[in-house]
Coordinates of C-alpha atoms and ligand atoms in Angstrom, one line a residue:
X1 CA -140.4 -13.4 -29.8
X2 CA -140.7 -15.9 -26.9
X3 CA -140.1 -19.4 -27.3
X4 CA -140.5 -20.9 -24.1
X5 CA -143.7 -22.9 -23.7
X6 CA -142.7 -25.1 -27.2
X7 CA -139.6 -25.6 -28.2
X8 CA -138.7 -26.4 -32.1
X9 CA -135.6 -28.7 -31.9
X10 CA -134.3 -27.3 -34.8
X11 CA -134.7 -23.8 -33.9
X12 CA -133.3 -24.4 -30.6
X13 CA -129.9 -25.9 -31.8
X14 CA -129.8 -22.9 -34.7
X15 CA -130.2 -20.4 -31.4
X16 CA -127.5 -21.9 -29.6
X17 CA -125.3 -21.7 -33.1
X18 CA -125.6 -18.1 -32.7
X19 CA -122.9 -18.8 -29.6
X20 CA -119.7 -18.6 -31.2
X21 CA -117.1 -21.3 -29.4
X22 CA -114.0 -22.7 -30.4
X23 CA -113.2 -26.0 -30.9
X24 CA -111.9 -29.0 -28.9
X25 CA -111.2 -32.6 -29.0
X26 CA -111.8 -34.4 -26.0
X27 CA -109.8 -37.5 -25.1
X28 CA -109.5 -40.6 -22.7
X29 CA -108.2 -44.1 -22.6
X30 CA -110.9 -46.9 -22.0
X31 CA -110.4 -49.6 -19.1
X32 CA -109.9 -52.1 -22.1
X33 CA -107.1 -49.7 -23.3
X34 CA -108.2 -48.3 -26.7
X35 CA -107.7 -44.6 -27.0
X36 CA -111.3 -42.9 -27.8
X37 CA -111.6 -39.1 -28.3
X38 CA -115.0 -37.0 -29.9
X39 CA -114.6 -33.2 -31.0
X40 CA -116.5 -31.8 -28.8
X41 CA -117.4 -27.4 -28.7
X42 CA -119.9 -27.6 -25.4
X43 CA -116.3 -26.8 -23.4
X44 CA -116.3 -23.8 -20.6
X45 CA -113.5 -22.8 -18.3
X46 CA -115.4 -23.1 -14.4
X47 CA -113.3 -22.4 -11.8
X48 CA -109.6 -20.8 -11.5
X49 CA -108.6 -22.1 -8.0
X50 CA -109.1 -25.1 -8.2
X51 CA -108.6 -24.9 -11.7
X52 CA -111.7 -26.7 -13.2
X53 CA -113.3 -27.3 -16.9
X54 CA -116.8 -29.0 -18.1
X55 CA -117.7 -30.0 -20.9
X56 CA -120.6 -32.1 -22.2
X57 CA -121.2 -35.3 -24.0
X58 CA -124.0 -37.1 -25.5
X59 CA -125.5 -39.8 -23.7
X60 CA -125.9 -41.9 -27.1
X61 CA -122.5 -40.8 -28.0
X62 CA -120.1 -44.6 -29.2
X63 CA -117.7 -43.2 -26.4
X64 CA -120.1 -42.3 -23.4
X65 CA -119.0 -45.7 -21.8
X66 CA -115.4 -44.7 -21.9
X67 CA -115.5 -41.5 -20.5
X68 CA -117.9 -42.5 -17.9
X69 CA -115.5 -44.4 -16.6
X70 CA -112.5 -43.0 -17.2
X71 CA -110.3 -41.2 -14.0
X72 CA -109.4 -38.8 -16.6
X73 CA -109.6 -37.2 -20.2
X74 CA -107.8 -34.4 -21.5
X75 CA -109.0 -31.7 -23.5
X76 CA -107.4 -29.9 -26.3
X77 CA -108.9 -26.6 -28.4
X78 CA -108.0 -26.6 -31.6
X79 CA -106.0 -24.5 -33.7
X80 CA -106.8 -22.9 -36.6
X81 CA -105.5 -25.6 -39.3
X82 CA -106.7 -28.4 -37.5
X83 CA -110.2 -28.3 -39.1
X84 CA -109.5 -32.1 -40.4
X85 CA -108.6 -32.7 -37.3
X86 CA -111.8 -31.6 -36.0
X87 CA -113.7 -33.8 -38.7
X88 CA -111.9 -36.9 -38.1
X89 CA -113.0 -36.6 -34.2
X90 CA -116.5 -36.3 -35.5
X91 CA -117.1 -38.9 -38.3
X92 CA -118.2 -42.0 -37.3
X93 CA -116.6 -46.2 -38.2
X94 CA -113.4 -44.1 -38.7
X95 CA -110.1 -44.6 -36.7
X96 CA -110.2 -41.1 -35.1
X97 CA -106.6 -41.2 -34.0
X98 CA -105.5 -42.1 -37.8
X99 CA -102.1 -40.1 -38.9
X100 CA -101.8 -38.6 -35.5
X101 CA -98.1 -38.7 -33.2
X102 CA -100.0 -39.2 -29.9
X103 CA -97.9 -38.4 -26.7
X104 CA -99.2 -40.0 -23.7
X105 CA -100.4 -37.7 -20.5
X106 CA -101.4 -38.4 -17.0
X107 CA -103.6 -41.9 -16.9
X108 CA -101.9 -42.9 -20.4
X109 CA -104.6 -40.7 -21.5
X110 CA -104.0 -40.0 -25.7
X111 CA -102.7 -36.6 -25.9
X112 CA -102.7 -35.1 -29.5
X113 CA -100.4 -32.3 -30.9
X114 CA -100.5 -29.2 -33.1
X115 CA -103.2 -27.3 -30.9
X116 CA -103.9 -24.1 -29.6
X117 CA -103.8 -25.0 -25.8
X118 CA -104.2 -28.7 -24.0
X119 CA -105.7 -29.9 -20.4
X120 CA -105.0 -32.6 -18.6
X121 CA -107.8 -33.5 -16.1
X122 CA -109.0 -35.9 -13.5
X123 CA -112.8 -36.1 -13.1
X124 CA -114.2 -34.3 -10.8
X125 CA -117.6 -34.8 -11.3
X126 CA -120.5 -36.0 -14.0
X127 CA -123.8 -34.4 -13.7
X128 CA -126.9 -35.2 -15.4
X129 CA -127.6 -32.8 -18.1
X130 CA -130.6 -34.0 -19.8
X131 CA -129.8 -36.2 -23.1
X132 CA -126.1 -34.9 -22.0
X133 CA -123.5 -36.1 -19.1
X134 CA -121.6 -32.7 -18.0
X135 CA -118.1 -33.3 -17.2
X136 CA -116.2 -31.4 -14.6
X137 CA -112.6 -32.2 -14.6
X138 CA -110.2 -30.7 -12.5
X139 CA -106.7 -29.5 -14.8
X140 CA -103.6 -31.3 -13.4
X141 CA -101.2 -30.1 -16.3
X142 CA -102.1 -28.1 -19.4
X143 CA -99.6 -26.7 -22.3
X144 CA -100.5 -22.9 -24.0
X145 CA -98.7 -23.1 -27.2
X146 CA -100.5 -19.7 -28.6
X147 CA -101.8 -20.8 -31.8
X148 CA -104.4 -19.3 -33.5
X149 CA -107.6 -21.2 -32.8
X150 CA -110.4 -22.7 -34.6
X151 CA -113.7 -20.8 -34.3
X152 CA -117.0 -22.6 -34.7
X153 CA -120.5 -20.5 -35.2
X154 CA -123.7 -21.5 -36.4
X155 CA -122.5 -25.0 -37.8
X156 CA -119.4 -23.7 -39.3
X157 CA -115.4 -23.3 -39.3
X158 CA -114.5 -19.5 -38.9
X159 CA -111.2 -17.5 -38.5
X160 CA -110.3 -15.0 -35.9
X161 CA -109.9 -11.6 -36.3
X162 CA -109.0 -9.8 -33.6
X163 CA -109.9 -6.0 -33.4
X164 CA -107.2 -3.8 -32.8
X165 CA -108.0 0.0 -31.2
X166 CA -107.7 1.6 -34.9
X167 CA -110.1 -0.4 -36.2
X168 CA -112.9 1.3 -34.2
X169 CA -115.0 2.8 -36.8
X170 CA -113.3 6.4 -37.0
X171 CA -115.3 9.4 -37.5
X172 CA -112.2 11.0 -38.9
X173 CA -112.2 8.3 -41.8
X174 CA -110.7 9.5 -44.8
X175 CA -112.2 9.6 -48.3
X176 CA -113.6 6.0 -50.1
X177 CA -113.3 4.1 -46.8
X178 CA -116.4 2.8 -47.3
X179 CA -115.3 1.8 -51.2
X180 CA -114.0 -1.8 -51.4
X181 CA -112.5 -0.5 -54.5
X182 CA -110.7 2.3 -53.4
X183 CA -109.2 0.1 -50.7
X184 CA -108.4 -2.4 -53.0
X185 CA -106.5 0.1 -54.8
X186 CA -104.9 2.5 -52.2
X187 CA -103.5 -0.7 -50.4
X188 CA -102.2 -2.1 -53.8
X189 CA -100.3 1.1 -55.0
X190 CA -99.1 1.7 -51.3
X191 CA -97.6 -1.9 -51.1
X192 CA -95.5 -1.2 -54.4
X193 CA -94.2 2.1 -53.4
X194 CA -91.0 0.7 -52.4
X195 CA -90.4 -1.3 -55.6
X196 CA -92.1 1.6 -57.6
X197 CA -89.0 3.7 -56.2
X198 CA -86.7 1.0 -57.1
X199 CA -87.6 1.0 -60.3
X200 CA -87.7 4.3 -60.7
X201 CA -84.0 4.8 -59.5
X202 CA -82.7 2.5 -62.5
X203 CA -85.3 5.3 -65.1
X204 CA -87.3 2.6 -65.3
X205 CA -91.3 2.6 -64.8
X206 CA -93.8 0.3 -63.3
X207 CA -94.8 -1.0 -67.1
X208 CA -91.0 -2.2 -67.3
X209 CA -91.3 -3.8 -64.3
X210 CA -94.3 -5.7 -65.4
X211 CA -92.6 -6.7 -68.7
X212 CA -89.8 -8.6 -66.1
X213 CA -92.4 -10.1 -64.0
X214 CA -94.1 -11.6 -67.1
X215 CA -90.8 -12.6 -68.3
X216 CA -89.7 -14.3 -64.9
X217 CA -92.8 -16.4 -65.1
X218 CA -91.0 -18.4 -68.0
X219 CA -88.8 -17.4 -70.7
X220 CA -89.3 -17.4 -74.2
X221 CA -92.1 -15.5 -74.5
X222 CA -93.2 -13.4 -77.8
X223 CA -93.2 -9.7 -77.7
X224 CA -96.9 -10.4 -78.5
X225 CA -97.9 -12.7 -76.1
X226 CA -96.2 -10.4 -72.8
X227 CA -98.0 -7.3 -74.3
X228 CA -101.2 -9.4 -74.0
X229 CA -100.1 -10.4 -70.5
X230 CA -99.2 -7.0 -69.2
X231 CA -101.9 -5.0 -70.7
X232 CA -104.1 -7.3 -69.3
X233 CA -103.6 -5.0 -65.9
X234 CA -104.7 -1.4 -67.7
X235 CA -101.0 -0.6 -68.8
X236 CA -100.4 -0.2 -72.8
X237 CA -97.3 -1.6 -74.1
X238 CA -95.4 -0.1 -76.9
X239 CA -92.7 -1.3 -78.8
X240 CA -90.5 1.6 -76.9
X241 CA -90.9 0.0 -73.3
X242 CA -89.3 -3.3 -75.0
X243 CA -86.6 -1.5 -76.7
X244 CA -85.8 0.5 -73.5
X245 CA -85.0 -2.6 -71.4
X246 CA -82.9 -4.0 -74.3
X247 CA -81.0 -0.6 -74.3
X248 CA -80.2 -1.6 -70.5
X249 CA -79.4 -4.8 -71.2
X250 CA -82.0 -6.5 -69.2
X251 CA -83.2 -8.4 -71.6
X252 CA -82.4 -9.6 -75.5
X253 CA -85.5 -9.2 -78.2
X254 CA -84.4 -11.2 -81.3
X255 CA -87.5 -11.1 -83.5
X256 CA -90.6 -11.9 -81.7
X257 CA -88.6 -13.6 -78.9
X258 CA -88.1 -12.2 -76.2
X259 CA -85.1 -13.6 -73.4
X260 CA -83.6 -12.2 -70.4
X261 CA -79.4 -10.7 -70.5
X262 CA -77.9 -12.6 -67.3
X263 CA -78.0 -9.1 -65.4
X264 CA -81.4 -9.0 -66.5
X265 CA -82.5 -12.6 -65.1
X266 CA -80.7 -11.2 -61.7
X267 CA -82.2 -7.7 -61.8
X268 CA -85.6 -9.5 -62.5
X269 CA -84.6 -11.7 -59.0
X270 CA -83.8 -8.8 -56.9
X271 CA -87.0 -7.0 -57.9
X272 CA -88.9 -10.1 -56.6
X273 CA -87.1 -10.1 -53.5
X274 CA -87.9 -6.6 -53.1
X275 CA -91.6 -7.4 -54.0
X276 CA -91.6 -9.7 -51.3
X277 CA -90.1 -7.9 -48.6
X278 CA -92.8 -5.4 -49.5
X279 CA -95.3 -7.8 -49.3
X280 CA -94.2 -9.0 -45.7
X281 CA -94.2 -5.2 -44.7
X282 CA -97.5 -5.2 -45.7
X283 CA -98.5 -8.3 -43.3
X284 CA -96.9 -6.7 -40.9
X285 CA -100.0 -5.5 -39.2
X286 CA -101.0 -8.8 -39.5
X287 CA -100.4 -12.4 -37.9
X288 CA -100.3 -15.2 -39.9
X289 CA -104.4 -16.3 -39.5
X290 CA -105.7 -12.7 -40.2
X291 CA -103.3 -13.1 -43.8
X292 CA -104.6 -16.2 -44.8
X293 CA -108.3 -14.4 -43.9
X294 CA -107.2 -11.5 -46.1
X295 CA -106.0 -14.0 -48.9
X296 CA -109.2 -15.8 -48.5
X297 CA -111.5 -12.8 -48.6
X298 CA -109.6 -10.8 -52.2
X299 CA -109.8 -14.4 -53.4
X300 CA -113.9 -14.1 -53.3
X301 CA -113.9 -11.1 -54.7
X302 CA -111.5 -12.5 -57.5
X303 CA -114.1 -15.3 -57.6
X304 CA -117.1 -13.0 -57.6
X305 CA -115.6 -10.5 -60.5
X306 CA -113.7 -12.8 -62.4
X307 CA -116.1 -14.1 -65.0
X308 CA -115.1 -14.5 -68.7
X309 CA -111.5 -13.2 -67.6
X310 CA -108.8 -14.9 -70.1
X311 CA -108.0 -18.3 -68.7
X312 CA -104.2 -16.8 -68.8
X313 CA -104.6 -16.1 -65.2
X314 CA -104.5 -19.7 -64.1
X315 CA -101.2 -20.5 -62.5
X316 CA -100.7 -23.6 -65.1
X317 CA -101.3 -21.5 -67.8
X318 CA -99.0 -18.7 -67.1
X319 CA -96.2 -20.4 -65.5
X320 CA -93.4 -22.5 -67.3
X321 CA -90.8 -24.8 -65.8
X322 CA -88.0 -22.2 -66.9
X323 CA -89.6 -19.3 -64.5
X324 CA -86.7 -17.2 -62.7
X325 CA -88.1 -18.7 -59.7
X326 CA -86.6 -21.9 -60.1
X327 CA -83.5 -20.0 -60.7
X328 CA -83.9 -18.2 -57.5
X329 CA -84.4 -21.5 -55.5
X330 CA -87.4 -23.0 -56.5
X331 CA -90.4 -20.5 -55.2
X332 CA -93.4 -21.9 -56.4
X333 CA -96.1 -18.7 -55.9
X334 CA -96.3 -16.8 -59.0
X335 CA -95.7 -12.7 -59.3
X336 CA -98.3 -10.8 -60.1
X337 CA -98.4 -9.1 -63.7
Ligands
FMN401 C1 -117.9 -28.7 -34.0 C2 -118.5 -29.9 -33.3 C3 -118.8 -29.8 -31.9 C4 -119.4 -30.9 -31.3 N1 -119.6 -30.8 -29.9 C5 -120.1 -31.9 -29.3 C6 -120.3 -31.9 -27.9 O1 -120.0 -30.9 -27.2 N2 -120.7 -33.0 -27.2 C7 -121.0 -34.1 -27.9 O2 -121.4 -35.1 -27.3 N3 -120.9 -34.2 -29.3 C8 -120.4 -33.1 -29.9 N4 -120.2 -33.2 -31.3 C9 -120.5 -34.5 -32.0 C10 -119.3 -35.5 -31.8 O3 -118.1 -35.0 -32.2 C11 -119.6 -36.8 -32.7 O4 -119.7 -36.4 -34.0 C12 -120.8 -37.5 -32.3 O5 -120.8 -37.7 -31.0 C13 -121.0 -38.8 -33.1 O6 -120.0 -39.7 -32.8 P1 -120.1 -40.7 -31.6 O7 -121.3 -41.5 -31.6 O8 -118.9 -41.6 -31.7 O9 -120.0 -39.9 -30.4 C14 -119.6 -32.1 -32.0 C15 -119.3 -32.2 -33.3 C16 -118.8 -31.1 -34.0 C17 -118.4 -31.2 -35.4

């Protein structure tokens, strides 16, 4: 549908949300010397030789005076974790520069760190653009420092994913692809194989191994209360898988109690490792922003499934102060059980 002879306000800035962009704050020194700044996502690369960016502002906008008379601004796109960042340069009566180390660049222009990529320019020139002022600035210096950036669509934060070539939707797809479950799983048991073999070379199995994660979460736990904590995954704990690990002498069970042996506490400690490295073998198809995407995406689907789950799940509630963790130099994330 054609919306050209009236144009809804509303609808019109909803349209131009559909535009994904990233994120920038823009930046310039006033002739009384205050250093001003707005975030600012209307940026566009124009010309490579001379190099040359735009960008617009707001004609109402608290620093259209500045820039309009500033010799230069810089421009810097955001990364990733600088969402605050982003905010602060928005809100208004706050001190937008609050908490940052600014470095100063070419016309003592402010020049913020902790970005994807910076630009230095000298303006080139302003045209009118309607309730906006676009600014063309020709780059003098910029810095690339390859972080992940922040992405903004439709009025709010994203996170990149990049597509690789095997993501391409493959007719050859094997069976469940389509089953967030079976990925789930398939991912899950393949990420353990490593540690499932580990396990297996000492005779153990992957219920023991869950016994000595619940343990390593703190120490003095009943036989009662790790059955509950471990069979809380789908595994069924006997009496046997207890007495099996006290046969190794991994751990001690005097009554209900149950403690780890010294080559237990250490065995437990090396199995963590090992879960770890698997767990970074995992990420390894991964950087750093699509991980934290991936963690943020299973933790929805936690969110989404997890009602009327035992509150024994919650990190406070599980973990103790004598956790092998500490032991091991003070990790804080928990193991999974
Ligand atoms: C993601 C995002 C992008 C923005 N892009 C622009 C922009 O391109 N130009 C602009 O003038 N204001 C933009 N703004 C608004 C300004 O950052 C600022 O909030 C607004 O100008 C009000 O403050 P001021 O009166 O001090 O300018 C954007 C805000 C956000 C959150």
């Amino acid at each position: 549908m054609s919306n050209s002879t009236t144009i809804d306000s509303r609808q019109f800035r909803a349209a131009l949300g559909s535009f994904t962009t990233g994120v920038t704050v823009v930046t310039t020194r006033s002739v009384a010397g205050e250093d001003v700044g707005l975030t600012a996502n209307s940026f566009n690369s124009v010309s490579l030789d001379p190099p040359m960016v735009l960008w617009s502002l707001d004609r109402r906008s608290s620093t259209a005076a500045a820039f309009m008379a500033a010799e230069h601004f810089a421009v810097h796109i955001l990364a990733a974790d600088q969402e605050q960042v982003s905010n602060q340069f928005a809100a208004r009566g706050v001190d937008r520069f609050a908490g940052l180390a600014v470095e100063r660049g070419h016309g003592d222009v402010p020049l913020i760190a902790g970005c994807s990529a910076r630009f230095e320019c000298r303006t080139s020139y302003r045209h009118d653009g309607g309730d906006h002022v676009i600014f063309v600035g020709e780059v003098v210096a910029f810095d690339s420092f390859g972080r992940a950036p922040l992405v903004f669509h439709g009025g709010n934060y994203g996170l990149l994913m990049k597509k690789k070539a095997q993501d391409v939707e493959d007719t050859r797809s094997s069976f469940g692809d389509e089953w967030l479950g079976f990925l789930l799983g398939r991912a899950y048991y393949q990420m353990l194989m490593p540690l499932r073999a580990e396990v297996q070379r000492q005779g153990l199995d992957d219920i023991h191994y869950r016994i000595l994660s619940a343990l390593s979460t703190g120490e003095g736990r009943s036989v009662t209360e790790l059955s509950r904590l471990v069979e809380f995954s789908g595994h069924r704990v006997v009496d046997e898988h207890f007495a099996t690990l006290a046969e190794r002498e991994l751990i001690v069970v005097d009554g209900e109690q149950v403690r780890f042996t010294e080559a237990g506490r250490r065995y437990a400690i090396e199995l963590m490792a090992a879960g770890k490295s698997a767990e970074a073998d995992a990420a390894g198809e991964l950087d750093f922003n699509e991980a934290r995407l991936l963690k943020l995406l299973l933790k929805r689907v936690i969110r989404a499934t997890g009602q009327g789950l035992p509150e024994h799940w919650r990190k406070e509630n599980i973990w103790r102060d004598n956790n092998v963790w500490g032991a091991a130099g003070g990790a804080t994330e928990g193991s999974s059980t």
